[in-house]
């Protein structure tokens, strides 16, 4: 992963949104043409473990997760 975004919705209201760049374990960034994120953009970003510690509390008590491309996202998160 080179970026992650999480939005928490309670009822019908967005209560918090976070979008964070991640420094991948490898320097090579794939799919820059799709997402526009380059190696230079993530060179000084935090690794996934640190980013996840900040974002995980957004999922406390969540009963439903929605994702645009859940199969892909799940594989990437599991790999991280």
JSON list of N, CA and C in Angstrom, two decimals:
[
{"chain": "A", "resi": 1, "resn": "UNK", "atom": "N", "xyz": [0.84, -1.19, 0.00]},
{"chain": "A", "resi": 1, "resn": "UNK", "atom": "CA", "xyz": [0.00, 0.00, 0.00]},
{"chain": "A", "resi": 1, "resn": "UNK", "atom": "C", "xyz": [0.88, 1.25, 0.00]},
{"chain": "A", "resi": 2, "resn": "UNK", "atom": "N", "xyz": [0.45, 2.26, -0.72]},
{"chain": "A", "resi": 2, "resn": "UNK", "atom": "CA", "xyz": [1.15, 3.54, -0.71]},
{"chain": "A", "resi": 2, "resn": "UNK", "atom": "C", "xyz": [0.24, 4.64, -0.18]},
{"chain": "A", "resi": 3, "resn": "UNK", "atom": "N", "xyz": [-1.02, 4.30, 0.09]},
{"chain": "A", "resi": 3, "resn": "UNK", "atom": "CA", "xyz": [-1.95, 5.27, 0.67]},
{"chain": "A", "resi": 3, "resn": "UNK", "atom": "C", "xyz": [-3.13, 4.51, 1.25]},
{"chain": "A", "resi": 4, "resn": "UNK", "atom": "N", "xyz": [-3.77, 5.13, 2.22]},
{"chain": "A", "resi": 4, "resn": "UNK", "atom": "CA", "xyz": [-4.99, 4.55, 2.79]},
{"chain": "A", "resi": 4, "resn": "UNK", "atom": "C", "xyz": [-5.92, 5.69, 3.18]},
{"chain": "A", "resi": 5, "resn": "UNK", "atom": "N", "xyz": [-7.20, 5.44, 3.00]},
{"chain": "A", "resi": 5, "resn": "UNK", "atom": "CA", "xyz": [-8.20, 6.42, 3.41]},
{"chain": "A", "resi": 5, "resn": "UNK", "atom": "C", "xyz": [-9.30, 5.72, 4.17]},
{"chain": "A", "resi": 6, "resn": "UNK", "atom": "N", "xyz": [-9.76, 6.34, 5.23]},
{"chain": "A", "resi": 6, "resn": "UNK", "atom": "CA", "xyz": [-10.83, 5.79, 6.05]},
{"chain": "A", "resi": 6, "resn": "UNK", "atom": "C", "xyz": [-11.81, 6.91, 6.36]},
{"chain": "A", "resi": 7, "resn": "UNK", "atom": "N", "xyz": [-13.07, 6.64, 6.18]},
{"chain": "A", "resi": 7, "resn": "UNK", "atom": "CA", "xyz": [-14.12, 7.58, 6.56]},
{"chain": "A", "resi": 7, "resn": "UNK", "atom": "C", "xyz": [-15.06, 6.86, 7.51]},
{"chain": "A", "resi": 8, "resn": "UNK", "atom": "N", "xyz": [-15.33, 7.49, 8.63]},
{"chain": "A", "resi": 8, "resn": "UNK", "atom": "CA", "xyz": [-16.26, 6.91, 9.60]},
{"chain": "A", "resi": 8, "resn": "UNK", "atom": "C", "xyz": [-17.59, 7.64, 9.47]},
{"chain": "A", "resi": 9, "resn": "UNK", "atom": "N", "xyz": [-18.64, 6.83, 9.31]},
{"chain": "A", "resi": 9, "resn": "UNK", "atom": "CA", "xyz": [-20.00, 7.36, 9.20]},
{"chain": "A", "resi": 9, "resn": "UNK", "atom": "C", "xyz": [-20.80, 6.81, 10.37]},
{"chain": "A", "resi": 10, "resn": "UNK", "atom": "N", "xyz": [-21.47, 7.68, 11.07]},
{"chain": "A", "resi": 10, "resn": "UNK", "atom": "CA", "xyz": [-22.35, 7.28, 12.17]},
{"chain": "A", "resi": 10, "resn": "UNK", "atom": "C", "xyz": [-23.73, 7.82, 11.86]},
{"chain": "A", "resi": 11, "resn": "UNK", "atom": "N", "xyz": [-24.70, 6.91, 11.83]},
{"chain": "A", "resi": 11, "resn": "UNK", "atom": "CA", "xyz": [-26.01, 7.32, 11.36]},
{"chain": "A", "resi": 11, "resn": "UNK", "atom": "C", "xyz": [-25.85, 7.61, 9.88]},
{"chain": "A", "resi": 12, "resn": "UNK", "atom": "N", "xyz": [-26.18, 8.80, 9.48]},
{"chain": "A", "resi": 12, "resn": "UNK", "atom": "CA", "xyz": [-25.97, 9.21, 8.09]},
{"chain": "A", "resi": 12, "resn": "UNK", "atom": "C", "xyz": [-24.97, 10.35, 8.00]},
{"chain": "A", "resi": 13, "resn": "UNK", "atom": "N", "xyz": [-24.18, 10.54, 9.05]},
{"chain": "A", "resi": 13, "resn": "UNK", "atom": "CA", "xyz": [-23.22, 11.66, 9.08]},
{"chain": "A", "resi": 13, "resn": "UNK", "atom": "C", "xyz": [-21.79, 11.17, 9.04]},
{"chain": "A", "resi": 14, "resn": "UNK", "atom": "N", "xyz": [-20.98, 11.83, 8.20]},
{"chain": "A", "resi": 14, "resn": "UNK", "atom": "CA", "xyz": [-19.54, 11.58, 8.21]},
{"chain": "A", "resi": 14, "resn": "UNK", "atom": "C", "xyz": [-19.00, 12.29, 9.44]},
{"chain": "A", "resi": 15, "resn": "UNK", "atom": "N", "xyz": [-18.37, 11.54, 10.34]},
{"chain": "A", "resi": 15, "resn": "UNK", "atom": "CA", "xyz": [-17.85, 12.13, 11.57]},
{"chain": "A", "resi": 15, "resn": "UNK", "atom": "C", "xyz": [-16.33, 12.30, 11.56]},
{"chain": "A", "resi": 16, "resn": "UNK", "atom": "N", "xyz": [-15.65, 11.56, 10.66]},
{"chain": "A", "resi": 16, "resn": "UNK", "atom": "CA", "xyz": [-14.20, 11.72, 10.57]},
{"chain": "A", "resi": 16, "resn": "UNK", "atom": "C", "xyz": [-13.70, 11.09, 9.27]},
{"chain": "A", "resi": 17, "resn": "UNK", "atom": "N", "xyz": [-12.76, 11.74, 8.65]},
{"chain": "A", "resi": 17, "resn": "UNK", "atom": "CA", "xyz": [-12.12, 11.23, 7.44]},
{"chain": "A", "resi": 17, "resn": "UNK", "atom": "C", "xyz": [-10.63, 11.41, 7.56]},
{"chain": "A", "resi": 18, "resn": "UNK", "atom": "N", "xyz": [-9.89, 10.37, 7.23]},
{"chain": "A", "resi": 18, "resn": "UNK", "atom": "CA", "xyz": [-8.43, 10.42, 7.23]},
{"chain": "A", "resi": 18, "resn": "UNK", "atom": "C", "xyz": [-7.93, 9.84, 5.92]},
{"chain": "A", "resi": 19, "resn": "UNK", "atom": "N", "xyz": [-6.97, 10.50, 5.31]},
{"chain": "A", "resi": 19, "resn": "UNK", "atom": "CA", "xyz": [-6.29, 10.00, 4.12]},
{"chain": "A", "resi": 19, "resn": "UNK", "atom": "C", "xyz": [-4.80, 10.21, 4.34]},
{"chain": "A", "resi": 20, "resn": "UNK", "atom": "N", "xyz": [-4.02, 9.14, 4.21]},
{"chain": "A", "resi": 20, "resn": "UNK", "atom": "CA", "xyz": [-2.61, 9.18, 4.59]},
{"chain": "A", "resi": 20, "resn": "UNK", "atom": "C", "xyz": [-1.77, 8.47, 3.53]},
{"chain": "A", "resi": 21, "resn": "UNK", "atom": "N", "xyz": [-0.65, 9.08, 3.15]},
{"chain": "A", "resi": 21, "resn": "UNK", "atom": "CA", "xyz": [0.32, 8.41, 2.31]},
{"chain": "A", "resi": 21, "resn": "UNK", "atom": "C", "xyz": [1.14, 7.46, 3.17]},
{"chain": "A", "resi": 22, "resn": "UNK", "atom": "N", "xyz": [1.57, 6.35, 2.60]},
{"chain": "A", "resi": 22, "resn": "UNK", "atom": "CA", "xyz": [2.32, 5.32, 3.31]},
{"chain": "A", "resi": 22, "resn": "UNK", "atom": "C", "xyz": [3.62, 5.04, 2.55]},
{"chain": "A", "resi": 23, "resn": "UNK", "atom": "N", "xyz": [4.70, 4.88, 3.29]},
{"chain": "A", "resi": 23, "resn": "UNK", "atom": "CA", "xyz": [5.96, 4.48, 2.67]},
{"chain": "A", "resi": 23, "resn": "UNK", "atom": "C", "xyz": [5.95, 2.96, 2.53]},
{"chain": "A", "resi": 24, "resn": "UNK", "atom": "N", "xyz": [5.87, 2.46, 1.30]},
{"chain": "A", "resi": 24, "resn": "UNK", "atom": "CA", "xyz": [5.85, 1.00, 1.10]},
{"chain": "A", "resi": 24, "resn": "UNK", "atom": "C", "xyz": [7.18, 0.37, 1.49]},
{"chain": "A", "resi": 25, "resn": "UNK", "atom": "N", "xyz": [7.17, -0.94, 1.73]},
{"chain": "A", "resi": 25, "resn": "UNK", "atom": "CA", "xyz": [8.42, -1.62, 2.09]},
{"chain": "A", "resi": 25, "resn": "UNK", "atom": "C", "xyz": [9.42, -1.66, 0.93]},
{"chain": "A", "resi": 26, "resn": "UNK", "atom": "N", "xyz": [8.92, -1.56, -0.29]},
{"chain": "A", "resi": 26, "resn": "UNK", "atom": "CA", "xyz": [9.79, -1.50, -1.47]},
{"chain": "A", "resi": 26, "resn": "UNK", "atom": "C", "xyz": [9.75, -0.09, -2.04]},
{"chain": "A", "resi": 27, "resn": "UNK", "atom": "N", "xyz": [10.83, 0.33, -2.65]},
{"chain": "A", "resi": 27, "resn": "UNK", "atom": "CA", "xyz": [10.88, 1.68, -3.23]},
{"chain": "A", "resi": 27, "resn": "UNK", "atom": "C", "xyz": [10.03, 1.79, -4.48]},
{"chain": "A", "resi": 28, "resn": "UNK", "atom": "N", "xyz": [9.82, 0.71, -5.18]},
{"chain": "A", "resi": 28, "resn": "UNK", "atom": "CA", "xyz": [9.08, 0.75, -6.44]},
{"chain": "A", "resi": 28, "resn": "UNK", "atom": "C", "xyz": [7.58, 0.89, -6.18]},
{"chain": "A", "resi": 29, "resn": "UNK", "atom": "N", "xyz": [7.00, 1.93, -6.74]},
{"chain": "A", "resi": 29, "resn": "UNK", "atom": "CA", "xyz": [5.56, 2.17, -6.61]},
{"chain": "A", "resi": 29, "resn": "UNK", "atom": "C", "xyz": [4.88, 1.65, -7.88]},
{"chain": "A", "resi": 30, "resn": "UNK", "atom": "N", "xyz": [3.91, 0.78, -7.72]},
{"chain": "A", "resi": 30, "resn": "UNK", "atom": "CA", "xyz": [3.15, 0.26, -8.85]},
{"chain": "A", "resi": 30, "resn": "UNK", "atom": "C", "xyz": [1.90, 1.10, -9.08]},
{"chain": "A", "resi": 31, "resn": "UNK", "atom": "N", "xyz": [1.45, 1.14, -10.29]},
{"chain": "A", "resi": 31, "resn": "UNK", "atom": "CA", "xyz": [0.18, 1.76, -10.68]},
{"chain": "A", "resi": 31, "resn": "UNK", "atom": "C", "xyz": [0.14, 3.28, -10.49]},
{"chain": "A", "resi": 32, "resn": "UNK", "atom": "N", "xyz": [1.29, 3.94, -10.57]},
{"chain": "A", "resi": 32, "resn": "UNK", "atom": "CA", "xyz": [1.31, 5.40, -10.46]},
{"chain": "A", "resi": 32, "resn": "UNK", "atom": "C", "xyz": [0.38, 6.03, -11.48]},
{"chain": "A", "resi": 33, "resn": "UNK", "atom": "N", "xyz": [0.28, 5.42, -12.65]},
{"chain": "A", "resi": 33, "resn": "UNK", "atom": "CA", "xyz": [-0.61, 5.94, -13.69]},
{"chain": "A", "resi": 33, "resn": "UNK", "atom": "C", "xyz": [-2.08, 5.91, -13.28]},
{"chain": "A", "resi": 34, "resn": "UNK", "atom": "N", "xyz": [-2.44, 5.04, -12.35]},
{"chain": "A", "resi": 34, "resn": "UNK", "atom": "CA", "xyz": [-3.82, 4.94, -11.88]},
{"chain": "A", "resi": 34, "resn": "UNK", "atom": "C", "xyz": [-4.08, 5.93, -10.74]},
{"chain": "A", "resi": 35, "resn": "UNK", "atom": "N", "xyz": [-3.22, 5.90, -9.70]},
{"chain": "A", "resi": 35, "resn": "UNK", "atom": "CA", "xyz": [-3.48, 6.70, -8.50]},
{"chain": "A", "resi": 35, "resn": "UNK", "atom": "C", "xyz": [-2.67, 7.99, -8.41]},
{"chain": "A", "resi": 36, "resn": "UNK", "atom": "N", "xyz": [-1.63, 8.14, -9.24]},
{"chain": "A", "resi": 36, "resn": "UNK", "atom": "CA", "xyz": [-0.86, 9.37, -9.25]},
{"chain": "A", "resi": 36, "resn": "UNK", "atom": "C", "xyz": [0.16, 9.52, -8.14]},
{"chain": "A", "resi": 37, "resn": "UNK", "atom": "N", "xyz": [0.33, 8.50, -7.32]},
{"chain": "A", "resi": 37, "resn": "UNK", "atom": "CA", "xyz": [1.28, 8.57, -6.20]},
{"chain": "A", "resi": 37, "resn": "UNK", "atom": "C", "xyz": [2.65, 8.10, -6.69]},
{"chain": "A", "resi": 38, "resn": "UNK", "atom": "N", "xyz": [3.67, 8.91, -6.45]},
{"chain": "A", "resi": 38, "resn": "UNK", "atom": "CA", "xyz": [5.02, 8.60, -6.90]},
{"chain": "A", "resi": 38, "resn": "UNK", "atom": "C", "xyz": [5.93, 8.24, -5.73]},
{"chain": "A", "resi": 39, "resn": "UNK", "atom": "N", "xyz": [7.09, 7.69, -6.07]},
{"chain": "A", "resi": 39, "resn": "UNK", "atom": "CA", "xyz": [8.08, 7.36, -5.03]},
{"chain": "A", "resi": 39, "resn": "UNK", "atom": "C", "xyz": [8.47, 8.60, -4.24]},
{"chain": "A", "resi": 40, "resn": "UNK", "atom": "N", "xyz": [8.63, 9.72, -4.92]},
{"chain": "A", "resi": 40, "resn": "UNK", "atom": "CA", "xyz": [9.01, 10.97, -4.23]},
{"chain": "A", "resi": 40, "resn": "UNK", "atom": "C", "xyz": [7.96, 11.40, -3.22]},
{"chain": "A", "resi": 41, "resn": "UNK", "atom": "N", "xyz": [6.70, 11.15, -3.52]},
{"chain": "A", "resi": 41, "resn": "UNK", "atom": "CA", "xyz": [5.61, 11.56, -2.62]},
{"chain": "A", "resi": 41, "resn": "UNK", "atom": "C", "xyz": [5.60, 10.78, -1.31]},
{"chain": "A", "resi": 42, "resn": "UNK", "atom": "N", "xyz": [6.08, 9.53, -1.34]},
{"chain": "A", "resi": 42, "resn": "UNK", "atom": "CA", "xyz": [6.03, 8.69, -0.14]},
{"chain": "A", "resi": 42, "resn": "UNK", "atom": "C", "xyz": [7.40, 8.48, 0.51]},
{"chain": "A", "resi": 43, "resn": "UNK", "atom": "N", "xyz": [8.42, 9.11, -0.03]},
{"chain": "A", "resi": 43, "resn": "UNK", "atom": "CA", "xyz": [9.79, 8.90, 0.47]},
{"chain": "A", "resi": 43, "resn": "UNK", "atom": "C", "xyz": [9.91, 9.20, 1.97]},
{"chain": "A", "resi": 44, "resn": "UNK", "atom": "N", "xyz": [9.22, 10.22, 2.45]},
{"chain": "A", "resi": 44, "resn": "UNK", "atom": "CA", "xyz": [9.31, 10.59, 3.87]},
{"chain": "A", "resi": 44, "resn": "UNK", "atom": "C", "xyz": [8.06, 10.21, 4.66]},
{"chain": "A", "resi": 45, "resn": "UNK", "atom": "N", "xyz": [7.18, 9.42, 4.03]},
{"chain": "A", "resi": 45, "resn": "UNK", "atom": "CA", "xyz": [5.94, 9.02, 4.71]},
{"chain": "A", "resi": 45, "resn": "UNK", "atom": "C", "xyz": [6.24, 7.94, 5.75]},
{"chain": "A", "resi": 46, "resn": "UNK", "atom": "N", "xyz": [5.31, 7.76, 6.64]},
{"chain": "A", "resi": 46, "resn": "UNK", "atom": "CA", "xyz": [5.41, 6.74, 7.68]},
{"chain": "A", "resi": 46, "resn": "UNK", "atom": "C", "xyz": [5.12, 5.36, 7.09]},
{"chain": "A", "resi": 47, "resn": "UNK", "atom": "N", "xyz": [5.71, 4.32, 7.66]},
{"chain": "A", "resi": 47, "resn": "UNK", "atom": "CA", "xyz": [5.43, 2.94, 7.24]},
{"chain": "A", "resi": 47, "resn": "UNK", "atom": "C", "xyz": [4.01, 2.56, 7.67]},
{"chain": "A", "resi": 48, "resn": "UNK", "atom": "N", "xyz": [3.49, 1.48, 7.09]},
{"chain": "A", "resi": 48, "resn": "UNK", "atom": "CA", "xyz": [2.11, 1.08, 7.34]},
{"chain": "A", "resi": 48, "resn": "UNK", "atom": "C", "xyz": [1.81, 0.86, 8.82]},
{"chain": "A", "resi": 49, "resn": "UNK", "atom": "N", "xyz": [2.71, 0.24, 9.55]},
{"chain": "A", "resi": 49, "resn": "UNK", "atom": "CA", "xyz": [2.45, -0.07, 10.97]},
{"chain": "A", "resi": 49, "resn": "UNK", "atom": "C", "xyz": [2.11, 1.19, 11.76]},
{"chain": "A", "resi": 50, "resn": "UNK", "atom": "N", "xyz": [2.85, 2.25, 11.56]},
{"chain": "A", "resi": 50, "resn": "UNK", "atom": "CA", "xyz": [2.59, 3.50, 12.27]},
{"chain": "A", "resi": 50, "resn": "UNK", "atom": "C", "xyz": [1.29, 4.15, 11.84]},
{"chain": "A", "resi": 51, "resn": "UNK", "atom": "N", "xyz": [1.03, 4.11, 10.54]},
{"chain": "A", "resi": 51, "resn": "UNK", "atom": "CA", "xyz": [-0.22, 4.68, 10.03]},
{"chain": "A", "resi": 51, "resn": "UNK", "atom": "C", "xyz": [-1.41, 3.90, 10.58]},
{"chain": "A", "resi": 52, "resn": "UNK", "atom": "N", "xyz": [-1.30, 2.58, 10.58]},
{"chain": "A", "resi": 52, "resn": "UNK", "atom": "CA", "xyz": [-2.41, 1.76, 11.06]},
{"chain": "A", "resi": 52, "resn": "UNK", "atom": "C", "xyz": [-2.71, 2.00, 12.53]},
{"chain": "A", "resi": 53, "resn": "UNK", "atom": "N", "xyz": [-1.68, 2.21, 13.34]},
{"chain": "A", "resi": 53, "resn": "UNK", "atom": "CA", "xyz": [-1.93, 2.49, 14.77]},
{"chain": "A", "resi": 53, "resn": "UNK", "atom": "C", "xyz": [-2.79, 3.74, 14.93]},
{"chain": "A", "resi": 54, "resn": "UNK", "atom": "N", "xyz": [-2.62, 4.71, 14.04]},
{"chain": "A", "resi": 54, "resn": "UNK", "atom": "CA", "xyz": [-3.43, 5.94, 14.12]},
{"chain": "A", "resi": 54, "resn": "UNK", "atom": "C", "xyz": [-4.84, 5.73, 13.58]},
{"chain": "A", "resi": 55, "resn": "UNK", "atom": "N", "xyz": [-4.98, 4.89, 12.56]},
{"chain": "A", "resi": 55, "resn": "UNK", "atom": "CA", "xyz": [-6.28, 4.73, 11.91]},
{"chain": "A", "resi": 55, "resn": "UNK", "atom": "C", "xyz": [-7.17, 3.65, 12.52]},
{"chain": "A", "resi": 56, "resn": "UNK", "atom": "N", "xyz": [-6.59, 2.65, 13.13]},
{"chain": "A", "resi": 56, "resn": "UNK", "atom": "CA", "xyz": [-7.37, 1.53, 13.68]},
{"chain": "A", "resi": 56, "resn": "UNK", "atom": "C", "xyz": [-8.48, 1.97, 14.64]},
{"chain": "A", "resi": 57, "resn": "UNK", "atom": "N", "xyz": [-8.25, 2.98, 15.50]},
{"chain": "A", "resi": 57, "resn": "UNK", "atom": "CA", "xyz": [-9.34, 3.39, 16.38]},
{"chain": "A", "resi": 57, "resn": "UNK", "atom": "C", "xyz": [-10.59, 3.88, 15.64]},
{"chain": "A", "resi": 58, "resn": "UNK", "atom": "N", "xyz": [-10.45, 4.31, 14.39]},
{"chain": "A", "resi": 58, "resn": "UNK", "atom": "CA", "xyz": [-11.62, 4.71, 13.61]},
{"chain": "A", "resi": 58, "resn": "UNK", "atom": "C", "xyz": [-12.56, 3.53, 13.37]},
{"chain": "A", "resi": 59, "resn": "UNK", "atom": "N", "xyz": [-12.04, 2.32, 13.49]},
{"chain": "A", "resi": 59, "resn": "UNK", "atom": "CA", "xyz": [-12.85, 1.13, 13.24]},
{"chain": "A", "resi": 59, "resn": "UNK", "atom": "C", "xyz": [-13.45, 0.53, 14.50]},
{"chain": "A", "resi": 60, "resn": "UNK", "atom": "N", "xyz": [-13.12, 1.08, 15.66]},
{"chain": "A", "resi": 60, "resn": "UNK", "atom": "CA", "xyz": [-13.68, 0.57, 16.91]},
{"chain": "A", "resi": 60, "resn": "UNK", "atom": "C", "xyz": [-15.20, 0.60, 16.88]},
{"chain": "A", "resi": 61, "resn": "UNK", "atom": "N", "xyz": [-15.82, -0.52, 17.15]},
{"chain": "A", "resi": 61, "resn": "UNK", "atom": "CA", "xyz": [-17.27, -0.60, 17.21]},
{"chain": "A", "resi": 61, "resn": "UNK", "atom": "C", "xyz": [-17.97, -0.65, 15.87]},
{"chain": "A", "resi": 62, "resn": "UNK", "atom": "N", "xyz": [-17.23, -0.70, 14.80]},
{"chain": "A", "resi": 62, "resn": "UNK", "atom": "CA", "xyz": [-17.82, -0.71, 13.46]},
{"chain": "A", "resi": 62, "resn": "UNK", "atom": "C", "xyz": [-18.50, -2.06, 13.20]},
{"chain": "A", "resi": 63, "resn": "UNK", "atom": "N", "xyz": [-19.68, -2.00, 12.62]},
{"chain": "A", "resi": 63, "resn": "UNK", "atom": "CA", "xyz": [-20.40, -3.24, 12.29]},
{"chain": "A", "resi": 63, "resn": "UNK", "atom": "C", "xyz": [-20.46, -3.49, 10.79]},
{"chain": "A", "resi": 64, "resn": "UNK", "atom": "N", "xyz": [-20.06, -2.51, 9.99]},
{"chain": "A", "resi": 64, "resn": "UNK", "atom": "CA", "xyz": [-20.09, -2.65, 8.54]},
{"chain": "A", "resi": 64, "resn": "UNK", "atom": "C", "xyz": [-18.91, -1.89, 7.94]},
{"chain": "A", "resi": 65, "resn": "UNK", "atom": "N", "xyz": [-18.20, -2.55, 7.03]},
{"chain": "A", "resi": 65, "resn": "UNK", "atom": "CA", "xyz": [-17.14, -1.89, 6.26]},
{"chain": "A", "resi": 65, "resn": "UNK", "atom": "C", "xyz": [-17.56, -1.90, 4.81]},
{"chain": "A", "resi": 66, "resn": "UNK", "atom": "N", "xyz": [-17.35, -0.78, 4.13]},
{"chain": "A", "resi": 66, "resn": "UNK", "atom": "CA", "xyz": [-17.64, -0.68, 2.71]},
{"chain": "A", "resi": 66, "resn": "UNK", "atom": "C", "xyz": [-16.38, -0.24, 1.99]},
{"chain": "A", "resi": 67, "resn": "UNK", "atom": "N", "xyz": [-16.16, -0.79, 0.82]},
{"chain": "A", "resi": 67, "resn": "UNK", "atom": "CA", "xyz": [-14.97, -0.43, 0.05]},
{"chain": "A", "resi": 67, "resn": "UNK", "atom": "C", "xyz": [-15.32, -0.46, -1.43]},
{"chain": "A", "resi": 68, "resn": "UNK", "atom": "N", "xyz": [-14.69, 0.42, -2.19]},
{"chain": "A", "resi": 68, "resn": "UNK", "atom": "CA", "xyz": [-14.93, 0.49, -3.63]},
{"chain": "A", "resi": 68, "resn": "UNK", "atom": "C", "xyz": [-14.47, -0.79, -4.33]},
{"chain": "A", "resi": 69, "resn": "UNK", "atom": "N", "xyz": [-13.29, -1.27, -3.98]},
{"chain": "A", "resi": 69, "resn": "UNK", "atom": "CA", "xyz": [-12.71, -2.46, -4.59]},
{"chain": "A", "resi": 69, "resn": "UNK", "atom": "C", "xyz": [-12.25, -3.39, -3.47]},
{"chain": "A", "resi": 70, "resn": "UNK", "atom": "N", "xyz": [-13.19, -3.92, -2.74]},
{"chain": "A", "resi": 70, "resn": "UNK", "atom": "CA", "xyz": [-12.90, -4.63, -1.50]},
{"chain": "A", "resi": 70, "resn": "UNK", "atom": "C", "xyz": [-11.97, -5.83, -1.68]},
{"chain": "A", "resi": 71, "resn": "UNK", "atom": "N", "xyz": [-12.10, -6.58, -2.75]},
{"chain": "A", "resi": 71, "resn": "UNK", "atom": "CA", "xyz": [-11.24, -7.75, -2.93]},
{"chain": "A", "resi": 71, "resn": "UNK", "atom": "C", "xyz": [-9.77, -7.32, -3.03]},
{"chain": "A", "resi": 72, "resn": "UNK", "atom": "N", "xyz": [-9.49, -6.30, -3.80]},
{"chain": "A", "resi": 72, "resn": "UNK", "atom": "CA", "xyz": [-8.13, -5.78, -3.92]},
{"chain": "A", "resi": 72, "resn": "UNK", "atom": "C", "xyz": [-7.66, -5.20, -2.60]},
{"chain": "A", "resi": 73, "resn": "UNK", "atom": "N", "xyz": [-8.48, -4.35, -1.99]},
{"chain": "A", "resi": 73, "resn": "UNK", "atom": "CA", "xyz": [-8.12, -3.71, -0.74]},
{"chain": "A", "resi": 73, "resn": "UNK", "atom": "C", "xyz": [-7.81, -4.72, 0.36]},
{"chain": "A", "resi": 74, "resn": "UNK", "atom": "N", "xyz": [-8.61, -5.76, 0.44]},
{"chain": "A", "resi": 74, "resn": "UNK", "atom": "CA", "xyz": [-8.40, -6.80, 1.46]},
{"chain": "A", "resi": 74, "resn": "UNK", "atom": "C", "xyz": [-7.04, -7.46, 1.27]},
{"chain": "A", "resi": 75, "resn": "UNK", "atom": "N", "xyz": [-6.68, -7.80, 0.04]},
{"chain": "A", "resi": 75, "resn": "UNK", "atom": "CA", "xyz": [-5.39, -8.44, -0.22]},
{"chain": "A", "resi": 75, "resn": "UNK", "atom": "C", "xyz": [-4.23, -7.51, 0.16]},
{"chain": "A", "resi": 76, "resn": "UNK", "atom": "N", "xyz": [-4.36, -6.24, -0.18]},
{"chain": "A", "resi": 76, "resn": "UNK", "atom": "CA", "xyz": [-3.30, -5.28, 0.15]},
{"chain": "A", "resi": 76, "resn": "UNK", "atom": "C", "xyz": [-3.18, -5.13, 1.67]},
{"chain": "A", "resi": 77, "resn": "UNK", "atom": "N", "xyz": [-4.29, -4.97, 2.37]},
{"chain": "A", "resi": 77, "resn": "UNK", "atom": "CA", "xyz": [-4.23, -4.82, 3.84]},
{"chain": "A", "resi": 77, "resn": "UNK", "atom": "C", "xyz": [-3.69, -6.06, 4.50]},
{"chain": "A", "resi": 78, "resn": "UNK", "atom": "N", "xyz": [-4.08, -7.23, 4.04]},
{"chain": "A", "resi": 78, "resn": "UNK", "atom": "CA", "xyz": [-3.56, -8.47, 4.61]},
{"chain": "A", "resi": 78, "resn": "UNK", "atom": "C", "xyz": [-2.04, -8.57, 4.39]},
{"chain": "A", "resi": 79, "resn": "UNK", "atom": "N", "xyz": [-1.56, -8.12, 3.24]},
{"chain": "A", "resi": 79, "resn": "UNK", "atom": "CA", "xyz": [-0.13, -8.16, 2.95]},
{"chain": "A", "resi": 79, "resn": "UNK", "atom": "C", "xyz": [0.64, -7.18, 3.84]},
{"chain": "A", "resi": 80, "resn": "UNK", "atom": "N", "xyz": [-0.01, -6.08, 4.17]},
{"chain": "A", "resi": 80, "resn": "UNK", "atom": "CA", "xyz": [0.64, -5.08, 5.02]},
{"chain": "A", "resi": 80, "resn": "UNK", "atom": "C", "xyz": [0.73, -5.57, 6.45]}
]
